[in-house]
Coordinates of C-alpha atoms in Angstrom, one line a residue:
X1 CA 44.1 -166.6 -68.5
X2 CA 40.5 -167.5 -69.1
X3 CA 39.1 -170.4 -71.4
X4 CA 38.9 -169.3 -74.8
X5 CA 37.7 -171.2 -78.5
X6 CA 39.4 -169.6 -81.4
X7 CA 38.4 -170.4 -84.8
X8 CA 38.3 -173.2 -86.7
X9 CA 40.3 -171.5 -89.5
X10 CA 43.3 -170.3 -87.5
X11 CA 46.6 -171.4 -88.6
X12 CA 47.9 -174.2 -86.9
X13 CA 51.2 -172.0 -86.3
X14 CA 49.4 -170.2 -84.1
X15 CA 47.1 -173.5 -82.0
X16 CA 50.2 -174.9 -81.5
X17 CA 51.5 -171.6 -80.3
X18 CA 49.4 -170.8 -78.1
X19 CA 49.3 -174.6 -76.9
X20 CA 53.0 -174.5 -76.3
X21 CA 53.0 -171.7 -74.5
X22 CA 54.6 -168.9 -76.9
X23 CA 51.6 -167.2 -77.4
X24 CA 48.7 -167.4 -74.3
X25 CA 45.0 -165.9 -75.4
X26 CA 45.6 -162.3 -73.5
X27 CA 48.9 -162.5 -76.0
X28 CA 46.6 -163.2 -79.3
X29 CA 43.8 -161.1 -78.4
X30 CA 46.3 -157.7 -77.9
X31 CA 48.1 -159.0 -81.1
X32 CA 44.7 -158.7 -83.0
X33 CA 43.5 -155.3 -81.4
X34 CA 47.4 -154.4 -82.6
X35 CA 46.9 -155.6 -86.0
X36 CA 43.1 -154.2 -86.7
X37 CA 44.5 -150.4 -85.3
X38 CA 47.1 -150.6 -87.9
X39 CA 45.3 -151.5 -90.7
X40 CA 44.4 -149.7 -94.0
X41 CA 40.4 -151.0 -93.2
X42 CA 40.2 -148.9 -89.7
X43 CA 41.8 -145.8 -91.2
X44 CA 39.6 -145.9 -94.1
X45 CA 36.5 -146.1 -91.6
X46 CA 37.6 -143.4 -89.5
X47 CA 38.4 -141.2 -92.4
X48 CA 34.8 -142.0 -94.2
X49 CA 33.2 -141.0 -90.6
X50 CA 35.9 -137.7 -90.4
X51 CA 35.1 -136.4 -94.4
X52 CA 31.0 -137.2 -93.2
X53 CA 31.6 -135.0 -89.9
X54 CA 33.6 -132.2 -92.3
X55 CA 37.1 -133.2 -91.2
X56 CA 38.4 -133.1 -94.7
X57 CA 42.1 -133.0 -95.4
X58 CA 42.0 -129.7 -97.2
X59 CA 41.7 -128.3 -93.6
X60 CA 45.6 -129.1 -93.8
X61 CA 46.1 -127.6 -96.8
X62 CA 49.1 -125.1 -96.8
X63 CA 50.5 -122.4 -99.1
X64 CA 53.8 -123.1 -100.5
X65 CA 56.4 -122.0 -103.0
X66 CA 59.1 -123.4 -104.9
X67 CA 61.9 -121.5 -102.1
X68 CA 65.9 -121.1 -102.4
X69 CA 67.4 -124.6 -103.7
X70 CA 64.2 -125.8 -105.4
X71 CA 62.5 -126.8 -102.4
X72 CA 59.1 -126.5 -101.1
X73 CA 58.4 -123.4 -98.7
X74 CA 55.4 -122.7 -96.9
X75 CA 54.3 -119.3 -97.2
X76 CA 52.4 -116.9 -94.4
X77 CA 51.2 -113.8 -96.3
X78 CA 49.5 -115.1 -98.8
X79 CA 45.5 -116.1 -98.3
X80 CA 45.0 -119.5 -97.4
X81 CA 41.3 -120.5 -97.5
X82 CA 40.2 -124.5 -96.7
X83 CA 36.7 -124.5 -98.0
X84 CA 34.6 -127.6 -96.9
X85 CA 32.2 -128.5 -100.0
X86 CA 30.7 -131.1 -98.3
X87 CA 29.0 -133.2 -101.2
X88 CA 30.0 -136.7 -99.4
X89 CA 27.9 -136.0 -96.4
X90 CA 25.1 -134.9 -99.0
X91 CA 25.4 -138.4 -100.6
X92 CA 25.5 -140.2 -97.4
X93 CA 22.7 -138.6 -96.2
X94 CA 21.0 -139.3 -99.5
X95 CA 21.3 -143.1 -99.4
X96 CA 20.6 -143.3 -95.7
X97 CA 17.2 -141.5 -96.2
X98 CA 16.5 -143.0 -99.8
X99 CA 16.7 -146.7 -98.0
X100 CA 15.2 -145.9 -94.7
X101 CA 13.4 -142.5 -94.9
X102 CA 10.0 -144.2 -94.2
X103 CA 10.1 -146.6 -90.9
X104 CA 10.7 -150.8 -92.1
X105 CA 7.8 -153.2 -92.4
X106 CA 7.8 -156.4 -90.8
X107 CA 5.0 -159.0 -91.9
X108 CA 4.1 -162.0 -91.1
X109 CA 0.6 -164.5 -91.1
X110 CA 0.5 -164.0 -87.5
X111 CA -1.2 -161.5 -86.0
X112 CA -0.1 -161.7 -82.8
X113 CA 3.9 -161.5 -84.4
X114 CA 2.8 -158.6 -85.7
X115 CA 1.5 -156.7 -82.9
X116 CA 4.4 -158.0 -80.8
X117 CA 7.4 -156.9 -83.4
X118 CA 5.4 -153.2 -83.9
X119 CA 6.2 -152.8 -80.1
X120 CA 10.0 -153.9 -80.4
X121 CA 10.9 -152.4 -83.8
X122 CA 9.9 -149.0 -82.7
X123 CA 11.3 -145.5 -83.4
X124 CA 13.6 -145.9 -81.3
X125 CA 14.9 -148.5 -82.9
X126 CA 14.2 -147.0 -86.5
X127 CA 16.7 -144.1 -85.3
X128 CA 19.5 -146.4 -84.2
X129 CA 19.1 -148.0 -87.2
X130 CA 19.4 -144.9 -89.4
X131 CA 22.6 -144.4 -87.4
X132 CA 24.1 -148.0 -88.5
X133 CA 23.2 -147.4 -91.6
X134 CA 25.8 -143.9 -92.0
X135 CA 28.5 -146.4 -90.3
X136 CA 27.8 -148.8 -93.2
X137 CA 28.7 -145.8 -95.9
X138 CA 31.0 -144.7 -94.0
X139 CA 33.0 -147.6 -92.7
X140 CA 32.0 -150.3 -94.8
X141 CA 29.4 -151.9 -92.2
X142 CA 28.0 -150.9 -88.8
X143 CA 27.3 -153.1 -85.7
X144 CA 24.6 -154.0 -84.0
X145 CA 24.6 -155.5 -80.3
X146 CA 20.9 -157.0 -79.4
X147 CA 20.6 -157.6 -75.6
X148 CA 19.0 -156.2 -72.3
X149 CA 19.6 -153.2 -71.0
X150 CA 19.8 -152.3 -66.9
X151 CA 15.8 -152.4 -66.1
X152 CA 15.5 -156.0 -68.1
X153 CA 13.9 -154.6 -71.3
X154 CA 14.9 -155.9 -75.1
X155 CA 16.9 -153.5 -76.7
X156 CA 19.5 -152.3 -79.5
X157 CA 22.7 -151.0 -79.2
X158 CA 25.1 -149.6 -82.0
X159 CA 28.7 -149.9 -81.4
X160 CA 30.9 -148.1 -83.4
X161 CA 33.1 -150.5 -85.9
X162 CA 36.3 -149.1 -85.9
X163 CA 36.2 -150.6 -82.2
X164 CA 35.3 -154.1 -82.7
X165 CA 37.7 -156.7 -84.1
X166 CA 35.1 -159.4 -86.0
X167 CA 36.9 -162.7 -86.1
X168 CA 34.8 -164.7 -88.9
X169 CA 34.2 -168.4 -88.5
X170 CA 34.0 -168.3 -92.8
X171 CA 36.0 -166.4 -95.8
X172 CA 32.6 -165.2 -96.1
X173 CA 32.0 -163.3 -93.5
X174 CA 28.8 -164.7 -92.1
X175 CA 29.3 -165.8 -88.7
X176 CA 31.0 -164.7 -85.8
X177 CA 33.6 -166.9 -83.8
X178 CA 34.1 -164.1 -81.6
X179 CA 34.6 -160.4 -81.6
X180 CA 36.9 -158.3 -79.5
X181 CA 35.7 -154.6 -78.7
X182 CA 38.0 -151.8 -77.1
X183 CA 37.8 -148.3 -76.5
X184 CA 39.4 -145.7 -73.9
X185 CA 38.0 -144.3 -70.8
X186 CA 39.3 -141.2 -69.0
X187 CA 39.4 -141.3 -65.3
X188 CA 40.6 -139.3 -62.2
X189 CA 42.8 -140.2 -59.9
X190 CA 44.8 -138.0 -57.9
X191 CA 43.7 -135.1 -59.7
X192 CA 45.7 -136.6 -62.4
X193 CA 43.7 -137.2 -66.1
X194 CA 44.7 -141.0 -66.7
X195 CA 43.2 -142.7 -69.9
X196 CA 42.4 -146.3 -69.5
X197 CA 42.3 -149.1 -72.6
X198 CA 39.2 -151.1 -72.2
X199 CA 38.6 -154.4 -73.5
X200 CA 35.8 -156.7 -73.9
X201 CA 35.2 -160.2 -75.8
X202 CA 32.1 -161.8 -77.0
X203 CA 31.7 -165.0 -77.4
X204 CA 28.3 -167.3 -77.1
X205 CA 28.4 -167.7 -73.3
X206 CA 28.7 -163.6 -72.5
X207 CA 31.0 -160.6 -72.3
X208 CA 34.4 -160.7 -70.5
X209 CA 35.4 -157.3 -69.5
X210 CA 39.5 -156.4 -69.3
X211 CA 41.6 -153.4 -68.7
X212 CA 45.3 -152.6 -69.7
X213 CA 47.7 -152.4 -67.3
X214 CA 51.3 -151.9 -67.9
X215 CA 50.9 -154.1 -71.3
X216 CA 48.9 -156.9 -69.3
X217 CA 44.8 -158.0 -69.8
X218 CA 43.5 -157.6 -66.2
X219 CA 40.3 -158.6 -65.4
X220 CA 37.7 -155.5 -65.1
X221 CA 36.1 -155.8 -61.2
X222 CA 34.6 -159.2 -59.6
X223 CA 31.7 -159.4 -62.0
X224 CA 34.4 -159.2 -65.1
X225 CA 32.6 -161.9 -67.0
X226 CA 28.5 -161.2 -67.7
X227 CA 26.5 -163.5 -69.1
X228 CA 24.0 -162.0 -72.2
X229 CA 20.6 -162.5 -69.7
X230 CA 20.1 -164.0 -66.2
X231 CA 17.1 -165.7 -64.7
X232 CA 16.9 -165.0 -60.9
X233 CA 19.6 -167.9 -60.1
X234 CA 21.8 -169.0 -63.5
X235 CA 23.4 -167.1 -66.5
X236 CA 22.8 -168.0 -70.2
X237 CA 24.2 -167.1 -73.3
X238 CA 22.6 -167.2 -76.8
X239 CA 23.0 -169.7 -79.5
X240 CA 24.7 -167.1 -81.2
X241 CA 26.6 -163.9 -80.2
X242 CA 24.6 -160.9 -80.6
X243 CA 26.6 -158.5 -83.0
X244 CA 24.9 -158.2 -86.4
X245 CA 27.1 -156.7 -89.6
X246 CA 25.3 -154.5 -91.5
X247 CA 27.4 -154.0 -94.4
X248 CA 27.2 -151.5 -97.0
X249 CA 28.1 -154.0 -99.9
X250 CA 29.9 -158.0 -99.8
X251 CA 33.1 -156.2 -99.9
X252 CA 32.6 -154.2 -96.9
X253 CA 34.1 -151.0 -98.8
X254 CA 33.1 -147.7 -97.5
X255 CA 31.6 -144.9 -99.9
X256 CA 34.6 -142.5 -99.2
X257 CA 37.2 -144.8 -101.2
X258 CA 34.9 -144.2 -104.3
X259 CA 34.7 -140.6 -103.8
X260 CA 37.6 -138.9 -101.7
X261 CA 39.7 -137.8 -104.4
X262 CA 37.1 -136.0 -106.1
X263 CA 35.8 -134.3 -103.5
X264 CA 39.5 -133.5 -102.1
X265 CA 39.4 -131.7 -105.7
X266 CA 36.3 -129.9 -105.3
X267 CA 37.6 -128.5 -102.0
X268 CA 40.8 -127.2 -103.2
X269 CA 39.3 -125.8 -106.3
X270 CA 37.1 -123.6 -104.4
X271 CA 40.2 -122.7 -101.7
X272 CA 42.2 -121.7 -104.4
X273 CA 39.4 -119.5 -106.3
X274 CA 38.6 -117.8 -103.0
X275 CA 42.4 -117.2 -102.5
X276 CA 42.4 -116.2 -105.8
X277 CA 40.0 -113.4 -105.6
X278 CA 41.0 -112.4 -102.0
X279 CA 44.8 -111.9 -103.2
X280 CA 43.6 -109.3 -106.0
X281 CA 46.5 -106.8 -105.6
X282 CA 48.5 -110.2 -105.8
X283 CA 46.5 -110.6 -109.6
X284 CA 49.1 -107.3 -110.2
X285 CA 52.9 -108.1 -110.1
X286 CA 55.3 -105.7 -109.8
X287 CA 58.4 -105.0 -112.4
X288 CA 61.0 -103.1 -110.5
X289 CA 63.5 -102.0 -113.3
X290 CA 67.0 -101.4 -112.8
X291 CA 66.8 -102.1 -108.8
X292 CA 69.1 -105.0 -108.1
X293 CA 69.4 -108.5 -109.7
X294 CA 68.4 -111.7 -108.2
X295 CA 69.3 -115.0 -108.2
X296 CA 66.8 -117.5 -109.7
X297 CA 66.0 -119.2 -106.5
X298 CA 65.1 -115.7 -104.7
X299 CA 63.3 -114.9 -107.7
X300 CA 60.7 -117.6 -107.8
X301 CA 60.2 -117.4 -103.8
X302 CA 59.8 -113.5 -104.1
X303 CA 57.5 -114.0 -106.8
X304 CA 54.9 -116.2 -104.8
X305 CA 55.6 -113.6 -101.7
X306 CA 55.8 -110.6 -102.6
X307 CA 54.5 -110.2 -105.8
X308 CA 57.1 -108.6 -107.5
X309 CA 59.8 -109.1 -110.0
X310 CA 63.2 -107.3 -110.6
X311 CA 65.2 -106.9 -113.9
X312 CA 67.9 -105.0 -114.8
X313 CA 67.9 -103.6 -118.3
X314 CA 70.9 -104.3 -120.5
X315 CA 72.5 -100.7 -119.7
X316 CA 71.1 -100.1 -116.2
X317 CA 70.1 -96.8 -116.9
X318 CA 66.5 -96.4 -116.5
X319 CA 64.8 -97.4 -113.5
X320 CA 60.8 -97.4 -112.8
X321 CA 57.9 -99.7 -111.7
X322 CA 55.6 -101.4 -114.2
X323 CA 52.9 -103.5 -113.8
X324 CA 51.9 -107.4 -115.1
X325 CA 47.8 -108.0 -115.0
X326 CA 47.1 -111.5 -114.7
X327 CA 43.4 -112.3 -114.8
X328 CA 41.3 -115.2 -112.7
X329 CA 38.6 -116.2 -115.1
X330 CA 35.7 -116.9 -112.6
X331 CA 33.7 -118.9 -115.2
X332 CA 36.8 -121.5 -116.1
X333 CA 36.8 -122.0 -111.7
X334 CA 32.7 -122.6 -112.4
X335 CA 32.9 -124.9 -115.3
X336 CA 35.6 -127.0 -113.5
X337 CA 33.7 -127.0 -110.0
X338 CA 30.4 -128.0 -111.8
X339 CA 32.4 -131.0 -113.0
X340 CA 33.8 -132.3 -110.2
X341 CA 30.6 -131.6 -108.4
X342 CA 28.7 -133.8 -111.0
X343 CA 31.7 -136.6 -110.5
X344 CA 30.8 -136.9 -107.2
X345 CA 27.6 -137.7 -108.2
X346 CA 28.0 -140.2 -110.2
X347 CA 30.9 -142.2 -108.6
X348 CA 29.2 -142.0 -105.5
X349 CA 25.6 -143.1 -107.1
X350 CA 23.8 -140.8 -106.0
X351 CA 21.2 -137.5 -107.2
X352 CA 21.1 -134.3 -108.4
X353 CA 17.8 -132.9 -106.8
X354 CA 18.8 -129.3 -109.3
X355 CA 18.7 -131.7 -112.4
X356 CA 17.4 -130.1 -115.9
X357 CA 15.1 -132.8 -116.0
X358 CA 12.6 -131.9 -112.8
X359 CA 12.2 -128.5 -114.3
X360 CA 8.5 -127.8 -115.4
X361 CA 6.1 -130.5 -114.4
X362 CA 9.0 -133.8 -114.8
X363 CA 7.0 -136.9 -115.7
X364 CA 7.5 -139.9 -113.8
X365 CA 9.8 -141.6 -116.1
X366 CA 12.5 -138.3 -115.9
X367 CA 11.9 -138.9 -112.0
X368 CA 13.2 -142.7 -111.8
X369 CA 16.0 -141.7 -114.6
X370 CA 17.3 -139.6 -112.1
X371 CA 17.2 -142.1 -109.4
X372 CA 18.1 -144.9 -111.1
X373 CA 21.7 -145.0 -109.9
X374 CA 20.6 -144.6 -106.3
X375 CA 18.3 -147.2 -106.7
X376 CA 20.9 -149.6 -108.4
X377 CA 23.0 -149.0 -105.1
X378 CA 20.1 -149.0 -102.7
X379 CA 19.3 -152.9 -104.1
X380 CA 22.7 -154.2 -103.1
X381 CA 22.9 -152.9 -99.9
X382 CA 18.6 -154.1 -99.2
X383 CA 20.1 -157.2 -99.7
X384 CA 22.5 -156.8 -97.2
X385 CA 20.5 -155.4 -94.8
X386 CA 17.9 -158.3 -95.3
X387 CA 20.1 -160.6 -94.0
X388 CA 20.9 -158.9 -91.3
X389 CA 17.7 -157.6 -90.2
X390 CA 16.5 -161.6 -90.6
X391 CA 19.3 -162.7 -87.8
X392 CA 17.8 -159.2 -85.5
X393 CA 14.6 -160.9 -86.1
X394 CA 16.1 -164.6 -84.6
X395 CA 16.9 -163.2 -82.0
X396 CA 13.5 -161.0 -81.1
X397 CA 12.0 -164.6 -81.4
X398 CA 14.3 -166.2 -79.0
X399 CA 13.3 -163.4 -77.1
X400 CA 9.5 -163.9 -76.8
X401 CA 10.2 -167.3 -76.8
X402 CA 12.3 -167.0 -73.3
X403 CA 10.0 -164.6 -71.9
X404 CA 6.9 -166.6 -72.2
X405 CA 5.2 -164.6 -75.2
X406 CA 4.6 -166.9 -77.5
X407 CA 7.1 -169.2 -79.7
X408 CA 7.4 -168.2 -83.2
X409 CA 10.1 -169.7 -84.7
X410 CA 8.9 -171.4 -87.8
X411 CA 6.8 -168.7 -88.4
X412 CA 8.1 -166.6 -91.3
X413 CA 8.7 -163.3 -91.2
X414 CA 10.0 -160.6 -93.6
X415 CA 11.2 -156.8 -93.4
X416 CA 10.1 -154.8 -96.1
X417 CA 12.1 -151.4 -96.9
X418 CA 9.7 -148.2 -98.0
X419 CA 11.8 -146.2 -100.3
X420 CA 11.3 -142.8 -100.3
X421 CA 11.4 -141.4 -103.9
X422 CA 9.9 -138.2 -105.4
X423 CA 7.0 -139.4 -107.4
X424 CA 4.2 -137.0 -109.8
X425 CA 1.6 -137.5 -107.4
X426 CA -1.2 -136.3 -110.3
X427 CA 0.1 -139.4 -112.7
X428 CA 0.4 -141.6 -109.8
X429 CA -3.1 -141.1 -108.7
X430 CA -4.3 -141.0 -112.0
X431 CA -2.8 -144.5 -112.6
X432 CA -4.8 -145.8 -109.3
X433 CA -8.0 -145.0 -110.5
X434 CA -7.3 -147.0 -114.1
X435 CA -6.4 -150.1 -112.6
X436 CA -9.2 -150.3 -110.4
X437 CA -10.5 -152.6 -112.8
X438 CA -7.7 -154.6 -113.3
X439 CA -6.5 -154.9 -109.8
X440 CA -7.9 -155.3 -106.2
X441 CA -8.9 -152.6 -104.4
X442 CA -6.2 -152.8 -101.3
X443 CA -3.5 -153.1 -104.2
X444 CA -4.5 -149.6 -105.9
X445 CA -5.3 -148.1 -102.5
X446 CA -1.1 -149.6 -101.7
X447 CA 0.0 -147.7 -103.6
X448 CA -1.7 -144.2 -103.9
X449 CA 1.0 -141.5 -103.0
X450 CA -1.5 -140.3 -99.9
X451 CA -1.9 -143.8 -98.0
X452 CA 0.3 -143.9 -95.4
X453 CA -1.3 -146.6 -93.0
X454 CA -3.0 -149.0 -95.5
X455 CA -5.1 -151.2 -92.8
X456 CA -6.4 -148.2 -91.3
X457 CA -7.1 -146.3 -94.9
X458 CA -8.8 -149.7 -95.9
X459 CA -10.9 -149.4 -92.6
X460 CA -11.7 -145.6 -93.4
X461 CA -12.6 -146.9 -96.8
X462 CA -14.9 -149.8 -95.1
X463 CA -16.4 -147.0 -92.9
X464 CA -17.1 -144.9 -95.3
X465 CA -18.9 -146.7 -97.4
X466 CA -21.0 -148.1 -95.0
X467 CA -22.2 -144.5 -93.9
X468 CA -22.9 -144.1 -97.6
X469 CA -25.6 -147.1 -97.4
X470 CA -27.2 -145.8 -94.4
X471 CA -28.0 -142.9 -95.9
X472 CA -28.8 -144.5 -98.9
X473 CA -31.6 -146.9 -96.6
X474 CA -32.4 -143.2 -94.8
X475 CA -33.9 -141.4 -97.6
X476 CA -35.4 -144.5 -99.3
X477 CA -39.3 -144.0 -99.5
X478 CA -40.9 -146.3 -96.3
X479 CA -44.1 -148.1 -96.7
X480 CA -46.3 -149.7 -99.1
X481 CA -47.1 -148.5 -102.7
X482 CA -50.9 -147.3 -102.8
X483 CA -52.4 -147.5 -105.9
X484 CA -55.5 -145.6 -106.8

């Protein structure tokens, strides 16, 4: 057993459970990794990540019939097509690269911050962030782990949430108590494949490392507990533990619960037009005349098989073979696709890049009508993600602070996000140029659709116009005026 602090909030059923002895910490700890495996929340996160990935449920799909006794009956010879038409991934992607398509600016009045958190807050970082951001749509929030890797550099890990257990300190969701992670290894051991459960809780002090072994927490190696950093002689933990939410909204509900049905629709629309035209001779039934009856339950399995119905006439007398046409109107299959594909859309907030309204030359007022439910959902999760980033930036501080750098703690500092959204870059120059002379200069210049770096385009700009003036001074006329 090792020393553990549970939460504040815990029933007392379960402190005086574990204080009599019914229940030890191993105990509780399995019981929540038991409980959070279970739940509705982890098997909505894993299938958001599996619809994202193309694991839809239509790949399940089977052809059946209405059989002998009214059941169900699966059915071989027929086509049985399982179209992906992957619109969530579209709308993930969409968000992901609306919100953090251009790298995240960090300002503050110092200088020397500045330079520091341009180092840290790199591409690198900009990519795992991206990455965190799809497990926010698709699992409701993604996790961040800040800490050192093996050669004693700062760096950023993302774990994936439907392996950690958060236990909150508030109903809120806020602050961490504690958080339990676990995952399977494989591993060879007599040339037999045996897959291991690992297990590790954080807490502020550092990470304790466990493995299951017949049922029982057993401590992982010597060096089972690890501190967050070391100095050359002691171990120390943070004020806080190191695993930052970044949620997708306060409710931590993933995009796919908004969306799944419809685009479970879509996919079986398209399946069934493509079995549809693939089973043509199938669009023909058969009428066998006069060549044995059927009972009804053979008849409506033979139907869906075969194709083919048989009647006897009312004197059995004439047999033959006619024909029934049945006809698949493609554009009915379009008009209904179109819908759910628009549904999609708009449950999920998201944006039709084919809209009507960017035909021609769009102005830029059709351009943020067509955003505008992106950018409704893009708010509420910037707010989120502030938050977040604000506690990644605590931590950078302590940081520099333990590493000699500099201390910068009351200093503020605050991420900005750079949308990226299609703009008219002729209207959005043109409105530059007629503020000019109602704002500052480094305002217009902000904000003209080619500045990219705006300290160095305000140094070209500075450059520039100095060369002007020494030209200027070059070809002014030298010397005193001589007057005849």
């Amino acid at each position: 057993m090792f020393n553990f602090q549970f939460p504040f909030f815990q029933t007392e059923r379960i402190n005086k459970g574990i204080e009599n002895g019914f229940m030890t910490s191993e105990e509780y700890i399995l019981e929540q990794i038991k409980e959070f495996e279970s739940s509705i929340k982890r098997r909505n996160m894993i299938k958001g990540y599996e619809y994202f990935t193309g694991r839809h449920d239509v790949l399940l799909k089977k052809r059946t019939a209405i059989g002998i006794g009214g059941e169900p009956t699966e059915i071989h010879n027929v086509p049985n097509n399982r179209i992906v038409d992957n619109q969530y991934r579209k709308l993930v992607i969409q968000k992901v690269n609306y919100l953090l398509g251009k790298p995240i600016t960090l300002n503050s009045s110092n200088s020397k911050l500045n330079k520091v958190l341009k180092e840290i807050f790199n591409a690198d970082f900009d990519m795992t962030l991206k990455a965190i951001c799809e497990d926010s749509l698709n699992c409701g929030l993604g996790w961040l782990f800040t800490g050192y890797d093996s050669n004693g550099n700062f760096a950023f890990k993302r774990i994936n949430p439907w392996e950690l257990v958060p236990i909150w300190e508030d109903s809120e969701h806020k602050a961490l108590s504690y958080a339990i992670r676990f995952y399977d290894v494989v591993n060879y051991e007599n040339k037999k494949r045996i897959t291991r459960r690992k297990i590790e809780v954080y807490d502020r002090k550092g990470i304790s490392r466990f493995y299951i072994d017949r049922g029982k927490m057993v401590h992982d190696g010597k060096e089972w507990f690890t501190p967050y950093f070391c100095t050359s002689k002691q171990g120390y933990g943070w004020e806080k533990i190191p695993l930052i939410a970044f949620k997708y909204n306060h409710c931590e509900e993933p995009l796919i619960l908004r969306v799944k049905c419809l685009q479970d629709g879509l996919n079986i629309l398209e399946s069934n037009f493509l079995n549809s035209m693939e089973e043509d001779p199938r669009n023909t039934i058969l009428v066998l005349k006069n060549y044995d009856g059927e009972n009804l339950g053979e008849f409506r399995q033979n139907l869906s098989t075969y194709g083919a119905v048989k009647v006897r006439t009312i004197d059995g007398a004439m047999g033959g073979v006619e024909t029934l046409s049945i006809q698949v109107n493609a554009e009915n299959y379009k008009a209904i696709i179109d819908i759910f594909r628009k549904a999609v859309i708009e449950n999920g907030m998201g944006y039709d890049a084919k809209d009507d309204k960017l035909s021609g030359n769009p102005n830029q007022l059709n351009i943020k009508s067509m955003y505008s439910d992106i950018d409704i959902d893009a708010n509420n999760m910037e707010m989120e993600y502030q938050s977040s980033l604000m506690k990644v930036i605590w931590f950078v501080k302590q940081h520099l602070a333990n590493t000699g750098r500099g201390s910068f703690g009351n200093i503020e500092t605050k991420p900005i996000f750079n949308r990226d959204m299609l703009i008219n870059e002729s209207e959005a120059i043109d409105n530059c140029i007629k503020s000019l002379n109602i704002i500052s200069k480094e305002t217009a210049i902000s904000k003209h659709p080619w500045v990219e770096n705006l300290e160095k385009e305000l140094k070209r700009v500075e450059k520039a116009k100095e060369e002007k003036i020494g030209e200027q001074n070059l070809h002014k006329p030298q010397g005193n005026n001589i007057q005849s």
